[in-house]
Short mmCIF file of C-alpha atoms in Angstrom, two decimals:
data_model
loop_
_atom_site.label_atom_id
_atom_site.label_comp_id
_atom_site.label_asym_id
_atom_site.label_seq_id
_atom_site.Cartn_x
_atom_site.Cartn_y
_atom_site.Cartn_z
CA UNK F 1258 50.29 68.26 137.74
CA UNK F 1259 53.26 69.06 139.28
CA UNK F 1260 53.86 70.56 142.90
CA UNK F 1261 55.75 72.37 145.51
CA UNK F 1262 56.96 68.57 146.67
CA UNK F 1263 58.09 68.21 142.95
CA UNK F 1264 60.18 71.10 142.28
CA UNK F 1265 61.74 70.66 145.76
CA UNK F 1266 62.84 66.95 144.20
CA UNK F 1267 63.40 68.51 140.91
CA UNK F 1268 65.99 71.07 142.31
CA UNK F 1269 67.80 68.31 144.66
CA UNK F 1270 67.80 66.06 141.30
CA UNK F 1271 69.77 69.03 139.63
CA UNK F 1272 71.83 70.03 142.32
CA UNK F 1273 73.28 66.30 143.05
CA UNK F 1274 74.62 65.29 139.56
CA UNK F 1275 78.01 65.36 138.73
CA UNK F 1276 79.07 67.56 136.09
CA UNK F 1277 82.66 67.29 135.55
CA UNK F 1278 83.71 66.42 131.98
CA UNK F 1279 82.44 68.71 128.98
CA UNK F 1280 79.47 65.39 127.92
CA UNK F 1281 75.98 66.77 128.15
CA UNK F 1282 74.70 63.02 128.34
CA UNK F 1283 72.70 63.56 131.68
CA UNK F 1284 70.23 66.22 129.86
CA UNK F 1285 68.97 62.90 127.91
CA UNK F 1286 65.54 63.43 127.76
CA UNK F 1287 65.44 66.87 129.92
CA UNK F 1288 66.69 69.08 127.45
CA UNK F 1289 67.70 69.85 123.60
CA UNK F 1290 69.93 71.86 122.09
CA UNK F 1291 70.06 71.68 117.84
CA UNK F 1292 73.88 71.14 116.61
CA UNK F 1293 75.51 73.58 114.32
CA UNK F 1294 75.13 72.98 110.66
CA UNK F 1295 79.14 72.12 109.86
CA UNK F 1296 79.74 69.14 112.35
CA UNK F 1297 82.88 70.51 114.49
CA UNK F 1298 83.87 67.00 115.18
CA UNK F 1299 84.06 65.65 111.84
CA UNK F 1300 86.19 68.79 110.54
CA UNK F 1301 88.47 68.32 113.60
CA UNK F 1302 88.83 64.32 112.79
CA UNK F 1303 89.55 65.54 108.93
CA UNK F 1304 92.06 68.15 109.95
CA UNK F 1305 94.10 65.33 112.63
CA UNK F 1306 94.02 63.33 109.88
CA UNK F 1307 96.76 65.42 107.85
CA UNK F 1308 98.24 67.02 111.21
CA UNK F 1309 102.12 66.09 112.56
CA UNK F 1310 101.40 67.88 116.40
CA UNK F 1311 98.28 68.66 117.42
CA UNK F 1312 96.97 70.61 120.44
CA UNK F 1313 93.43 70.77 121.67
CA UNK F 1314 93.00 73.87 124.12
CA UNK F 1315 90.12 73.88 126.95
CA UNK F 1316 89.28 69.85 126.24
CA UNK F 1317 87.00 69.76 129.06
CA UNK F 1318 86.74 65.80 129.77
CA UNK F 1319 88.10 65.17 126.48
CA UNK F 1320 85.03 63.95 124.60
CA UNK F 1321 85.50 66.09 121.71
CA UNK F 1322 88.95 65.22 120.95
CA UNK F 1323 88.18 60.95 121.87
CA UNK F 1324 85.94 60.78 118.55
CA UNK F 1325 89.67 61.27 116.24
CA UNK F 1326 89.94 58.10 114.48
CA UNK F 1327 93.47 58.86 113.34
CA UNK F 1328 95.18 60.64 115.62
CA UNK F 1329 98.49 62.50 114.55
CA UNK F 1330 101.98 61.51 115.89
CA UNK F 1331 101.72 64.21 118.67
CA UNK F 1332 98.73 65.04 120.50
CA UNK F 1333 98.84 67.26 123.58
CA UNK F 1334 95.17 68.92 125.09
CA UNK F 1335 95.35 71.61 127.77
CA UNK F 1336 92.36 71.83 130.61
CA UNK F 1337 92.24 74.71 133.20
CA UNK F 1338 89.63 73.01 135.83
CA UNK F 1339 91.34 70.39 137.65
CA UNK F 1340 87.96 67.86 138.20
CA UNK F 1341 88.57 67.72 134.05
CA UNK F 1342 92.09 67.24 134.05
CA UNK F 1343 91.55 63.95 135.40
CA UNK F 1344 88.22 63.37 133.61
CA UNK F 1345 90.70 64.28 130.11
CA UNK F 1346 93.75 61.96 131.23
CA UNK F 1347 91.47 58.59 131.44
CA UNK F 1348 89.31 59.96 128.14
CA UNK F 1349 92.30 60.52 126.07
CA UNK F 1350 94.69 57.99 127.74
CA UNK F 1351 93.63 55.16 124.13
CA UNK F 1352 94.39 58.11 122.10
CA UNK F 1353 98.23 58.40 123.47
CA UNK F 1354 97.42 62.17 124.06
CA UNK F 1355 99.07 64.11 126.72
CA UNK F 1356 96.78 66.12 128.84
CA UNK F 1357 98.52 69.36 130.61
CA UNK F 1358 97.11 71.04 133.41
CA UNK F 1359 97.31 75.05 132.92
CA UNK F 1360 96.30 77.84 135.12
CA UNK F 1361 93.48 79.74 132.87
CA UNK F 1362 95.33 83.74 131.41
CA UNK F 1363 98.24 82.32 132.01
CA UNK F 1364 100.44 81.60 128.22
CA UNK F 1365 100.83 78.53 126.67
CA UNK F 1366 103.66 76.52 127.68
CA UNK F 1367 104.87 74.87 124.47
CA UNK F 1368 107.60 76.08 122.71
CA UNK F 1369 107.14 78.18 119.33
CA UNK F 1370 106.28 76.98 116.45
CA UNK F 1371 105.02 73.83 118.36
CA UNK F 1372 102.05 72.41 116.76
CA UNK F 1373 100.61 72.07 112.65
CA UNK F 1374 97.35 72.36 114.10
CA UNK F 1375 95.61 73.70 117.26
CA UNK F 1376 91.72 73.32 118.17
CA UNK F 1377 89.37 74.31 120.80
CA UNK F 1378 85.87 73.64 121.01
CA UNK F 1379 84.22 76.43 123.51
CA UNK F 1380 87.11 77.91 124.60
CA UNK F 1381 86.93 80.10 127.91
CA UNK F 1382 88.40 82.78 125.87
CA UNK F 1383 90.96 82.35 122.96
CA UNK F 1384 94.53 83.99 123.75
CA UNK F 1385 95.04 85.04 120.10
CA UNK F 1386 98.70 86.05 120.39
CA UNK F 1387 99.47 82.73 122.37
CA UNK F 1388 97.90 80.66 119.52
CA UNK F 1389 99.45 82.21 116.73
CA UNK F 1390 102.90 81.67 118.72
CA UNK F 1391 102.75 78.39 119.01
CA UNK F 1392 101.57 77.82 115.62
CA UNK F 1393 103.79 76.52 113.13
CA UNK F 1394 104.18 78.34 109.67
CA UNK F 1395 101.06 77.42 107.75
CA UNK F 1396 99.66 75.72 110.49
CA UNK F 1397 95.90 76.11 111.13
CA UNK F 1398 93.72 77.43 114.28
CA UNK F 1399 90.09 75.56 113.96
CA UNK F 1400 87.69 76.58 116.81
CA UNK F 1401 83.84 76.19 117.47
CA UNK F 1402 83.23 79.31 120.02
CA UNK F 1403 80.60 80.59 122.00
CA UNK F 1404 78.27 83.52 120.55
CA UNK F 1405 77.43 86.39 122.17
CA UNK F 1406 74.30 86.66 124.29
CA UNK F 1407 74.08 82.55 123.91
CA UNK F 1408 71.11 81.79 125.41
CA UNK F 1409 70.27 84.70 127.08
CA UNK F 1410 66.43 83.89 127.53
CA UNK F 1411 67.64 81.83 130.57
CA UNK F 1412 70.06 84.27 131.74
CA UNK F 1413 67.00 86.78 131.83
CA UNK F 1414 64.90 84.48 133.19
CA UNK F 1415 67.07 84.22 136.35
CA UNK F 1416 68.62 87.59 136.34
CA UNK F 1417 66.10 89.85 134.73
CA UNK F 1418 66.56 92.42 131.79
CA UNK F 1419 70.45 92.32 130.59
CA UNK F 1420 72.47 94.98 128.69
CA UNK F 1421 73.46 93.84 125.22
CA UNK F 1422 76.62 91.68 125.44
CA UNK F 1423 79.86 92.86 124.22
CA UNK F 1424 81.72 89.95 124.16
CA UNK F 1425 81.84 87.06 122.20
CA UNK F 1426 80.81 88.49 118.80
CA UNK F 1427 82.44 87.05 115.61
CA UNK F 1428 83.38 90.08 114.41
CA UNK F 1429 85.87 90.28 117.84
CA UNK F 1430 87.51 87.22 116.92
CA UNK F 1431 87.95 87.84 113.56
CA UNK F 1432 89.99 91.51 114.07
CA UNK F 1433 91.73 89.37 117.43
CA UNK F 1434 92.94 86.63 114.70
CA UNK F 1435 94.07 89.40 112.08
CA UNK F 1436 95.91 91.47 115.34
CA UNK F 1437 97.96 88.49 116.30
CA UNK F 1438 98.95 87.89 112.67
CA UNK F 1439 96.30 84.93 111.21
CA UNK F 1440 94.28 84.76 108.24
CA UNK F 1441 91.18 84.21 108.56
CA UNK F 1442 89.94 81.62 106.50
CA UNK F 1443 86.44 80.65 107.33
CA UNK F 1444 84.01 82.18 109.43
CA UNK F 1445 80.26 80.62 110.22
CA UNK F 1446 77.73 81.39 112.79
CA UNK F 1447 74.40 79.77 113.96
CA UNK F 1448 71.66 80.35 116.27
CA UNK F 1449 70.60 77.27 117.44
CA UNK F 1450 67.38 76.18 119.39
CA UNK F 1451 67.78 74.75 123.03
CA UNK F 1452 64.82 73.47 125.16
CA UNK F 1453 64.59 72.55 128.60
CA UNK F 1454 61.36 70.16 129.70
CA UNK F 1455 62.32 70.66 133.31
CA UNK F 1456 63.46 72.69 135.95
CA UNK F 1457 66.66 69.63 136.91
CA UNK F 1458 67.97 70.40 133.47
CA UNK F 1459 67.78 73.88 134.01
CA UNK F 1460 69.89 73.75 137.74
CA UNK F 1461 72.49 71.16 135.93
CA UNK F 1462 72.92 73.17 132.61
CA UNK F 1463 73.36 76.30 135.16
CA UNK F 1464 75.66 74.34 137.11
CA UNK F 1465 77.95 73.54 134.63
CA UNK F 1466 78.14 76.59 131.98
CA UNK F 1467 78.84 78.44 134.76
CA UNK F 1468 78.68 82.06 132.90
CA UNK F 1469 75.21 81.65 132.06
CA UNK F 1470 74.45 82.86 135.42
CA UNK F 1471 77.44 83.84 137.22
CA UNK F 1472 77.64 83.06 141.16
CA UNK F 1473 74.90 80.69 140.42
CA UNK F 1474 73.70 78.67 143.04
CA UNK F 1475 70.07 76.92 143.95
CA UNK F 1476 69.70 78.92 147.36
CA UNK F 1477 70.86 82.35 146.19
CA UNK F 1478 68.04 81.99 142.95
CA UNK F 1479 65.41 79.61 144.45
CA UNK F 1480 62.54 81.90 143.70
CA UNK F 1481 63.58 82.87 140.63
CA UNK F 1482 63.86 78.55 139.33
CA UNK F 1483 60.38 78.48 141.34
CA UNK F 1484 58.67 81.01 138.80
CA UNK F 1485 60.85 79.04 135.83
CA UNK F 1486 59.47 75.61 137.36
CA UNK F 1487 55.90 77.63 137.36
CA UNK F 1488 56.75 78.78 133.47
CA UNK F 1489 58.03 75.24 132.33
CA UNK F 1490 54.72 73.39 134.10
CA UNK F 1491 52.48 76.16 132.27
CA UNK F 1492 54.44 75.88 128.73
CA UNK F 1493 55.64 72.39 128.21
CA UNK F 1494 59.05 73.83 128.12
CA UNK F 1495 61.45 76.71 127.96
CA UNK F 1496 63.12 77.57 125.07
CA UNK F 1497 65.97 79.51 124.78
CA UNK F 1498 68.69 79.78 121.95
CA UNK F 1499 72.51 79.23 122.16
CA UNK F 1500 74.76 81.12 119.75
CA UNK F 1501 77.73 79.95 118.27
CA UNK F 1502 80.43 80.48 115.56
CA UNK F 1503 82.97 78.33 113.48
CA UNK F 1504 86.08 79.83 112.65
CA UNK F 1505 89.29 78.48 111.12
CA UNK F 1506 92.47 81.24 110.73
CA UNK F 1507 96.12 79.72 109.29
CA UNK F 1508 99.36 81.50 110.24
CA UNK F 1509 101.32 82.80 106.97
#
């Protein structure tokens, strides 16, 4: 059985490892989170397969983007959080990919009518207009995004009882993509079942997706990751469910 001496180790554990990059490798063991159904990294690889220019927006570390086996003759990714940019630039350095640092809201900078084909895998938010600008004619947007109220069991759990979100809903993205002049081509959502066996995955995970819990810190919520710790040692585990969406718009 665990105790107080535990969760004090627990929450240092959680607290102390790095977690710059967008890799989820240190929740090995610690936590689980099921994969959407349609494989966002195998569509991407398919679509820079066929692409001239490609741009990846919000490439975190780059780990996404490092799985293309044929990458096109262009290939430019954009990061706003500068420990990532240089995570990105050694990640993507075999690929021949340029990696611009951007200041997050602010536009693009590419030219129009830059790139065949832009991605983003869990973007901070998608600028519609600015995609669809510097998408060439017939050029595709593919994106994996963030649901709304993605696991909000743990946002609860710290926070307590939460208005129903208004962000992030498919629907949103859909009319966004239409607005700034994209068809919409596919759409596909997926709740997806996400476990955490300790209260070290819980402090990383909060850590690093920082809108979980925003302002999150261990000393501002210790007794609130005390009663989880309590919850996770009575249960086996806490499980909570992320939310996401695939969708894939082309401009005329």
């Amino acid at each position: 059985m665990q105790t107080d001496a535990d969760f004090a180790d627990l929450i240092a554990e959680g607290a102390a490892a790095p977690v710059e990059g967008w890799a989820f490798d240190w929740l090995s063991g610690r936590a689980t989170e099921e994969r959407p159904p349609w494989g966002y990294a195998r569509l991407v690889a398919a679509r820079m397969a066929h692409a001239d220019a490609a741009l990846d927006v919000d490439t975190g570390g780059g780990e996404v983007l490092a799985e293309v086996p044929r990458p096109p003759r262009l290939l430019v990714a954009t990061e706003g959080w500068p420990p990532n940019v240089a995570v990105a630039r050694r990640t993507l350095r075999p690929l021949g990919a340029t990696v611009v640092a951007v200041t997050p809201d602010a536009p693009l900078p590419f030219r129009d009518a830059s790139f065949d084909l832009v991605v983003s895998r869990h973007p901070v938010r998608t600028d519609w207009p600015e995609t669809a600008r510097v998408l060439r004619p017939g050029g595709t947007f593919l994106s994996q995004q963030i649901g709304a109220g993605t696991v909000r069991e743990l946002s609860e759990a710290v926070l307590g009882p939460l208005p129903a979100p208004t962000r992030r809903h498919a629907d949103q993205a859909v009319a966004a993509a239409r607005d700034a002049g994209l068809t919409v081509v596919d759409l596909r959502e997926a709740t997806l079942r996400t476990v955490f066996h300790d209260i070290a995955a819980v402090v990383w995970f909060l850590r690093k997706v920082v809108w979980t819990v925003p302002g999150f810190t261990v000393d501002r919520f210790r007794r609130e990751l005390y009663a989880l710790h309590l919850r996770i040692r009575a249960e086996g585990a806490f499980v909570a469910h992320a939310r996401r969406f695939l969708i894939e718009a082309r401009h005329p």
